[in-house]
XYZ file of C-alpha atoms in Angstrom:
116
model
C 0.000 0.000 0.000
C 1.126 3.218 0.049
C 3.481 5.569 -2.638
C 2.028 7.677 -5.235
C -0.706 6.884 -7.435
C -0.834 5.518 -10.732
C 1.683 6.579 -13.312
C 0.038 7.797 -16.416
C 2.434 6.549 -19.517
C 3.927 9.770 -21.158
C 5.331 8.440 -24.142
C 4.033 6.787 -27.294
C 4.380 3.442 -28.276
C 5.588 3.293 -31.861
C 4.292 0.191 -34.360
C 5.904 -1.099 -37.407
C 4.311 -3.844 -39.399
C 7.562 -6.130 -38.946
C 6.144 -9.344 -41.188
C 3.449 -9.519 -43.831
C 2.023 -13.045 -44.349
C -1.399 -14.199 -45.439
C -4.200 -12.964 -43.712
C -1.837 -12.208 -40.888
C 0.306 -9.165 -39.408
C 3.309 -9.379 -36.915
C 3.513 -5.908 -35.086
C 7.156 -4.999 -33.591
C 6.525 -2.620 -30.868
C 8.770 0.173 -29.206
C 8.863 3.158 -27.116
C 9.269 6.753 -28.999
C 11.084 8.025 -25.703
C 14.189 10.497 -26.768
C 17.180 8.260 -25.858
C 15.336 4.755 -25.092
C 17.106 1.692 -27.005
C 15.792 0.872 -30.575
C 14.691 -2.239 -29.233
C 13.313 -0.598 -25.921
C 9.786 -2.396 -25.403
C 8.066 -0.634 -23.045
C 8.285 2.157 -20.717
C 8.659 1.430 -16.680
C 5.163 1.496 -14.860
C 3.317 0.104 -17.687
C 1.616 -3.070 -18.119
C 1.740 -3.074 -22.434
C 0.503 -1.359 -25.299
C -3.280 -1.507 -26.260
C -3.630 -2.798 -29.726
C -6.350 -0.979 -31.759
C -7.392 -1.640 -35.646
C -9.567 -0.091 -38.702
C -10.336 -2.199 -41.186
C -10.646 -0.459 -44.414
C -13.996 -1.093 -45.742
C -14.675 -2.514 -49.398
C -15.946 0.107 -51.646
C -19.092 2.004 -50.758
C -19.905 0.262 -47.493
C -19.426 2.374 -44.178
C -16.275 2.264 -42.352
C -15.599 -0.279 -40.226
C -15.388 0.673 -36.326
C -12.264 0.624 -34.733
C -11.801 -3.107 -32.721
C -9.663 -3.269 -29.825
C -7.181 -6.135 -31.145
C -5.195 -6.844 -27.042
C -2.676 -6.300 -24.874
C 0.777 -6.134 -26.490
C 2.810 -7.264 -23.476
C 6.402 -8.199 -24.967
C 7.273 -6.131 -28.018
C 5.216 -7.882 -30.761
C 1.837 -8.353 -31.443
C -0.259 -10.445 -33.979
C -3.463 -9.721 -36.138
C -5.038 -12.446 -37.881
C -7.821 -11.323 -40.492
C -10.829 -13.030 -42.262
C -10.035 -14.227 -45.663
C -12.747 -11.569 -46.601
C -10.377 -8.820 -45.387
C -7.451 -10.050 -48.120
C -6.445 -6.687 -49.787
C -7.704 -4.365 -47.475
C -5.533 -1.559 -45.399
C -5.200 -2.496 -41.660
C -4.204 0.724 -39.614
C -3.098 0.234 -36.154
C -3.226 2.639 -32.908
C -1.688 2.126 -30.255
C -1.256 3.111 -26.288
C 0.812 2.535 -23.366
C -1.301 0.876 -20.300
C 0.426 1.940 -16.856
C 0.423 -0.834 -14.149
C -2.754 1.079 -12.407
C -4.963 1.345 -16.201
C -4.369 4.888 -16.826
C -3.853 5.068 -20.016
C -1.038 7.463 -21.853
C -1.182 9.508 -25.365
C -1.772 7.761 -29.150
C 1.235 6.592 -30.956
C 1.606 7.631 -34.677
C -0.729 5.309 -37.021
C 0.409 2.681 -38.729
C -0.996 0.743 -41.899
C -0.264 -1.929 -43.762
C -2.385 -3.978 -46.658
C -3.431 -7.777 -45.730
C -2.142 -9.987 -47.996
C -4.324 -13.064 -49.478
């Protein structure tokens, strides 16, 4: 018990799409902190990165909502789509989680097509 309260995550967690295989993405995650190691996973006091994706949409249907995709815990993260997604644009947000479930700023977007 005790000490201060939760830490709210300051930085951003950045996303590249690291692998591009059918109907499946491997995120590599990292922190955008000035000075934190290229392979840096996460920031201290936080738990892992909320995973968020868009699913384009095929022509002339609405958008697809945003889905909350998990927890990135470790660095990496996988998406697996529906065969009906092949060809589409996945774009991924993401968000640090501190150990209390404050949660910090949005990390730049990232997108990548799903392959068939």
């Amino acid at each position: 018990g005790g000490g201060k309260g939760g830490h709210v995550p300051t930085t951003r967690p950045m996303a590249v799409v690291d692998r591009l295989l059918p109907l499946r993405h491997d995120l590599r995650i990292a922190d955008d902190a000035p000075g934190a190691a290229p392979r840096a996973r996460r920031p201290r006091h936080t738990i892992g990165a909320e995973v968020w994706v868009r699913v384009a949409a095929e022509p002339g249907r609405e958008p697809a909502p945003e889905q909350f995709a998990g927890l990135a815990t470790d660095g990496t993260f996988t998406v697996e789509f529906a065969r009906a997604q092949a060809g589409r644009t996945a774009a991924y947000r993401l968000r640090w989680v501190g150990t209390r479930g404050l949660v910090g700023p949005w990390g730049t977007p990232a997108t990548a097509t799903i392959a068939a």
